[in-house]
PDB file of C-alpha atoms in Angstrom:
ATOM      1  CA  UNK A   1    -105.673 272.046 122.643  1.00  0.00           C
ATOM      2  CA  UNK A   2    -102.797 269.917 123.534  1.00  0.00           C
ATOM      3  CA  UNK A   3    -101.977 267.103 121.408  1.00  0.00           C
ATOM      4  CA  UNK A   4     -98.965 264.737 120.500  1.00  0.00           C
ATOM      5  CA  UNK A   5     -98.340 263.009 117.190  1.00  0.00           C
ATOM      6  CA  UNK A   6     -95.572 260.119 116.994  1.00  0.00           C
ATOM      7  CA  UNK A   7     -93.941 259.649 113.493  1.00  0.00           C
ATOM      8  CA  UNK A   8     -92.928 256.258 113.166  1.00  0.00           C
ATOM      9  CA  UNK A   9     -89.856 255.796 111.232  1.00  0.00           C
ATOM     10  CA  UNK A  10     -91.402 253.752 108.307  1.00  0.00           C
ATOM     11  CA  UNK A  11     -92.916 256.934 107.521  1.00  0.00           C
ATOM     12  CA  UNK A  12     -89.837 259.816 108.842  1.00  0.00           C
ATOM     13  CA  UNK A  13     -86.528 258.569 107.705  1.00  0.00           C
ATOM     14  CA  UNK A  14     -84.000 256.451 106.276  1.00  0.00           C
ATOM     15  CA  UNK A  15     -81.724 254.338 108.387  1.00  0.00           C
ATOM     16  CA  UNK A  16     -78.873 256.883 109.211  1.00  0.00           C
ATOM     17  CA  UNK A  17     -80.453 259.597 107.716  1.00  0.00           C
ATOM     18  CA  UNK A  18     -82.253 263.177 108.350  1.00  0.00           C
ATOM     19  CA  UNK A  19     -83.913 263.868 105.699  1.00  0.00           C
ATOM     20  CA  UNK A  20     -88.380 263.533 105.198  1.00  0.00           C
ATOM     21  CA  UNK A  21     -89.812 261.149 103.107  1.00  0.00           C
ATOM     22  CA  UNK A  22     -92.866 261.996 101.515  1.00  0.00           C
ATOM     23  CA  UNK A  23     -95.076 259.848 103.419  1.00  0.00           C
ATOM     24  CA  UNK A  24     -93.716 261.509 106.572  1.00  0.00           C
ATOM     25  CA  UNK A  25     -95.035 265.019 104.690  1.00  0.00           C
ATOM     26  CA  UNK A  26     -98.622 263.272 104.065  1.00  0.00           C
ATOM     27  CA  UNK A  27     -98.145 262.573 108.032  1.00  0.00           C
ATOM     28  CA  UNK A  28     -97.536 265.948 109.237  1.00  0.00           C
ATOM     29  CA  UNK A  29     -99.768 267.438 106.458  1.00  0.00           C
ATOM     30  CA  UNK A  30    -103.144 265.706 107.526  1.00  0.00           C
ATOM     31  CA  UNK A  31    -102.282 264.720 111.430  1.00  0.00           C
ATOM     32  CA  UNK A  32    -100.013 267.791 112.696  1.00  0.00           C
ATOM     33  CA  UNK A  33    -101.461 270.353 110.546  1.00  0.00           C
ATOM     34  CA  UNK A  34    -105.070 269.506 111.105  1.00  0.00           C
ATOM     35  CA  UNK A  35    -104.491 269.497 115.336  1.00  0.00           C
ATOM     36  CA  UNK A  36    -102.730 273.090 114.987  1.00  0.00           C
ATOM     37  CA  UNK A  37    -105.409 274.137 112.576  1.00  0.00           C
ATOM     38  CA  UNK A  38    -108.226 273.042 115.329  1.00  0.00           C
ATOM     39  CA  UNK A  39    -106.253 275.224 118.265  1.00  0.00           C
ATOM     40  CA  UNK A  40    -107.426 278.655 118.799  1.00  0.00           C
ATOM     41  CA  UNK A  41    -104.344 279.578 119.689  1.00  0.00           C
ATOM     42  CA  UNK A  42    -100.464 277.584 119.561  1.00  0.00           C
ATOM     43  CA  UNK A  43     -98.383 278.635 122.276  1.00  0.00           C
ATOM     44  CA  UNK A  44     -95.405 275.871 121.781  1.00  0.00           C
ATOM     45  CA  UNK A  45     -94.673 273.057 119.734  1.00  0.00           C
ATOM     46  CA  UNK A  46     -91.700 270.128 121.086  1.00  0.00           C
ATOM     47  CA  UNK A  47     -90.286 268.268 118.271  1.00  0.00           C
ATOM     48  CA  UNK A  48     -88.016 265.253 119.728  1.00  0.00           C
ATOM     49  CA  UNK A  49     -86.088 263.273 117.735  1.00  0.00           C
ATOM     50  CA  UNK A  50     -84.872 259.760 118.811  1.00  0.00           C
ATOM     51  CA  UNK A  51     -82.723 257.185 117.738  1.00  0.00           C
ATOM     52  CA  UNK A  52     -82.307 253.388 117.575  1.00  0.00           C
ATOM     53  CA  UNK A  53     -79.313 251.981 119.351  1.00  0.00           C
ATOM     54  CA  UNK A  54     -76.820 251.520 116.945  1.00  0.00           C
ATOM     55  CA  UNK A  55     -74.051 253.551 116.921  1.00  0.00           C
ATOM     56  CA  UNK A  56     -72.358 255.847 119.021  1.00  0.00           C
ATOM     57  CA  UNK A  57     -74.090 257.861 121.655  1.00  0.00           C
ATOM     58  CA  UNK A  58     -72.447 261.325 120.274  1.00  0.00           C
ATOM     59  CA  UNK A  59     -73.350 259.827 116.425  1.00  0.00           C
ATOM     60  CA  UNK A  60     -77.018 259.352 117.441  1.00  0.00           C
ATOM     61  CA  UNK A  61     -77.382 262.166 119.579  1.00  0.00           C
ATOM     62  CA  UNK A  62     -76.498 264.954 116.656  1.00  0.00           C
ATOM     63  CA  UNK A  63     -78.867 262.380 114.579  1.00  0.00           C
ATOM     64  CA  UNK A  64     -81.424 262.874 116.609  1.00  0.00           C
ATOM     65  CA  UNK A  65     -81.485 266.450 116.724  1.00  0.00           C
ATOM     66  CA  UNK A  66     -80.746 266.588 112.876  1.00  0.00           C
ATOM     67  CA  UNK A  67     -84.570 264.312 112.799  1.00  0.00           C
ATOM     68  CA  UNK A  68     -86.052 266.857 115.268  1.00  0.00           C
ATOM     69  CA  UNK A  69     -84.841 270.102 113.238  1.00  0.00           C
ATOM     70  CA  UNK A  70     -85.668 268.839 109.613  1.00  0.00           C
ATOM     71  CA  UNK A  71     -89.655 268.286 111.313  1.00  0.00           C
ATOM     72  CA  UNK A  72     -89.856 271.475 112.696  1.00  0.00           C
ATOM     73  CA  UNK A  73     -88.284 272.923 109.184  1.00  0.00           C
ATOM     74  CA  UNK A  74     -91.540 271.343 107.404  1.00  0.00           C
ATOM     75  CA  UNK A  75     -93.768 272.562 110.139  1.00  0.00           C
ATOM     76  CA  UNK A  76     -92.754 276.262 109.864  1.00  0.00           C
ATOM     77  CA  UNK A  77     -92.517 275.843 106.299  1.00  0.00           C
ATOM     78  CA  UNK A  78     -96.252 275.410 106.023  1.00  0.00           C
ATOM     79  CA  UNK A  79     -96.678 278.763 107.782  1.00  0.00           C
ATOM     80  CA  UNK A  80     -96.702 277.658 111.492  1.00  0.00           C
ATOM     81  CA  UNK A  81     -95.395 280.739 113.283  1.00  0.00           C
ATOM     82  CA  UNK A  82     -95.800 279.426 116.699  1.00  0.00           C
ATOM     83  CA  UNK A  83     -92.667 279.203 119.438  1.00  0.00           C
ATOM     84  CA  UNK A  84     -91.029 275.856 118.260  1.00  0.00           C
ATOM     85  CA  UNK A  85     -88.411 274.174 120.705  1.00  0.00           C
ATOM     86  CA  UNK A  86     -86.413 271.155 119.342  1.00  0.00           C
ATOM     87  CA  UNK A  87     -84.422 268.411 121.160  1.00  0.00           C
ATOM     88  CA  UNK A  88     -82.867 264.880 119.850  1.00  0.00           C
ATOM     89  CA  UNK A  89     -82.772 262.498 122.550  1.00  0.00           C
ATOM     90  CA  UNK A  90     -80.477 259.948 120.900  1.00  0.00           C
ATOM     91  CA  UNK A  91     -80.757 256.783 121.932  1.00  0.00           C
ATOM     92  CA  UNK A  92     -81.676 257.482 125.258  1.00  0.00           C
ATOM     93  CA  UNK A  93     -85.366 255.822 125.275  1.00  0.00           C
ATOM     94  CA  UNK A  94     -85.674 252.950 123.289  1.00  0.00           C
ATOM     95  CA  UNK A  95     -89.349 251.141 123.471  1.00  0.00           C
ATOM     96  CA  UNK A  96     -88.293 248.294 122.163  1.00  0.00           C
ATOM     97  CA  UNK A  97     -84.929 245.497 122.605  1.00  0.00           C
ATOM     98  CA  UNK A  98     -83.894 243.446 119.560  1.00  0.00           C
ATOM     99  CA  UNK A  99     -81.361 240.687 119.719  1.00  0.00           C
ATOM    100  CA  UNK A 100     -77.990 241.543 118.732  1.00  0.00           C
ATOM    101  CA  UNK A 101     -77.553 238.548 116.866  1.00  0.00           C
ATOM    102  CA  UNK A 102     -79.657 238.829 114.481  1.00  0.00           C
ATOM    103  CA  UNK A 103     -78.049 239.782 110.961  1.00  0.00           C
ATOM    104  CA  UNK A 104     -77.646 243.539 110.262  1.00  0.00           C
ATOM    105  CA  UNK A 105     -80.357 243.861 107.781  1.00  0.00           C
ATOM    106  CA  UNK A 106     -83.107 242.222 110.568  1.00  0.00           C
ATOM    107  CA  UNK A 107     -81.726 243.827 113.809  1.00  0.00           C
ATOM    108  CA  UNK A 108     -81.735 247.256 111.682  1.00  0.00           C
ATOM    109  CA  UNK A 109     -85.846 246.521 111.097  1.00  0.00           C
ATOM    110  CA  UNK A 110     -86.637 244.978 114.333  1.00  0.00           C
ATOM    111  CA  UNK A 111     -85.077 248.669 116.104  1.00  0.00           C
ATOM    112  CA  UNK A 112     -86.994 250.428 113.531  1.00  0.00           C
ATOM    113  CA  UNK A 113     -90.166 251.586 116.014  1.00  0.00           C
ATOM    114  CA  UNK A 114     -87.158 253.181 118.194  1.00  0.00           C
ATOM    115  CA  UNK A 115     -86.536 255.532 115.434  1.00  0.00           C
ATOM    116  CA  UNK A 116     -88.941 257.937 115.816  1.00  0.00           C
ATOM    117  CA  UNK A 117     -89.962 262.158 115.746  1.00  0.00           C
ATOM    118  CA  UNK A 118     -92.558 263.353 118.517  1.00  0.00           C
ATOM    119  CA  UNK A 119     -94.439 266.166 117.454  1.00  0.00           C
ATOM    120  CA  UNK A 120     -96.031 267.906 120.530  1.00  0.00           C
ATOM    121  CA  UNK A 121     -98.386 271.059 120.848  1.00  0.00           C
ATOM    122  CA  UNK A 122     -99.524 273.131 123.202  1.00  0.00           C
ATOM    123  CA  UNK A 123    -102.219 275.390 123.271  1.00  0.00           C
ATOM    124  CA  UNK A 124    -106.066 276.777 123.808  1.00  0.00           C
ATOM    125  CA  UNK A 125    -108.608 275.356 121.970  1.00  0.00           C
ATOM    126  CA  UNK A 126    -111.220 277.473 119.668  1.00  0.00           C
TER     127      UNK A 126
END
């Protein structure tokens, strides 16, 4: 019953922020929730939180982990009681390059897919 959910960060967060949008809830409501709900048992869920590259790598580190904490706040919150380890990874693996010169606004949406929360589970299934 292993499974792993990306959300992407048109659906997770604000540029430079931690905190869930509602689509991000819809996300983890119908995707997360319904893999857990289909395990027999959870024996540990990863949240990772990642970063684009902008910034400093201290700024985007605590950033990341700030992404990865507020996830695993809204999983517990909907009565997940399973061992839950978080970790930011800054902006340590990016999956995508953008040019620098590109103006803010553009560079800030091309990096966009590089902002990102992994939501991994492991488990046995029913």
């Amino acid at each position: 019953c292993d499974f792993a959910v990306t959300l992407k960060n048109a659906e997770t967060f604000e540029f430079n922020k931690a905190l869930l949008k509602d689509s991000a809830k819809q996300r983890i409501d119908s995707d997360v929730m319904q893999k857990i709900e289909a395990c027999a048992k959870i024996d540990l869920i990863i949240v990772t939180g990642h970063t684009d590259r902008l910034g400093t790598h201290p700024y985007n580190q605590k950033l990341s982990e700030k992404r990865a904490n507020t996830v695993a706040e809204y999983i517990k919150s909907k009565g997940v009681a399973a061992e839950m380890d978080t970790m930011g990874m800054g902006k340590t693996q990016q999956i995508i390059g953008c040019d620098d010169k590109m103006p803010k606004k553009e560079l800030e949406a091309c990096l966009a897919p590089n902002r990102r929360v992994v939501v991994e589970g492991r488990g046995m299934a029913k």
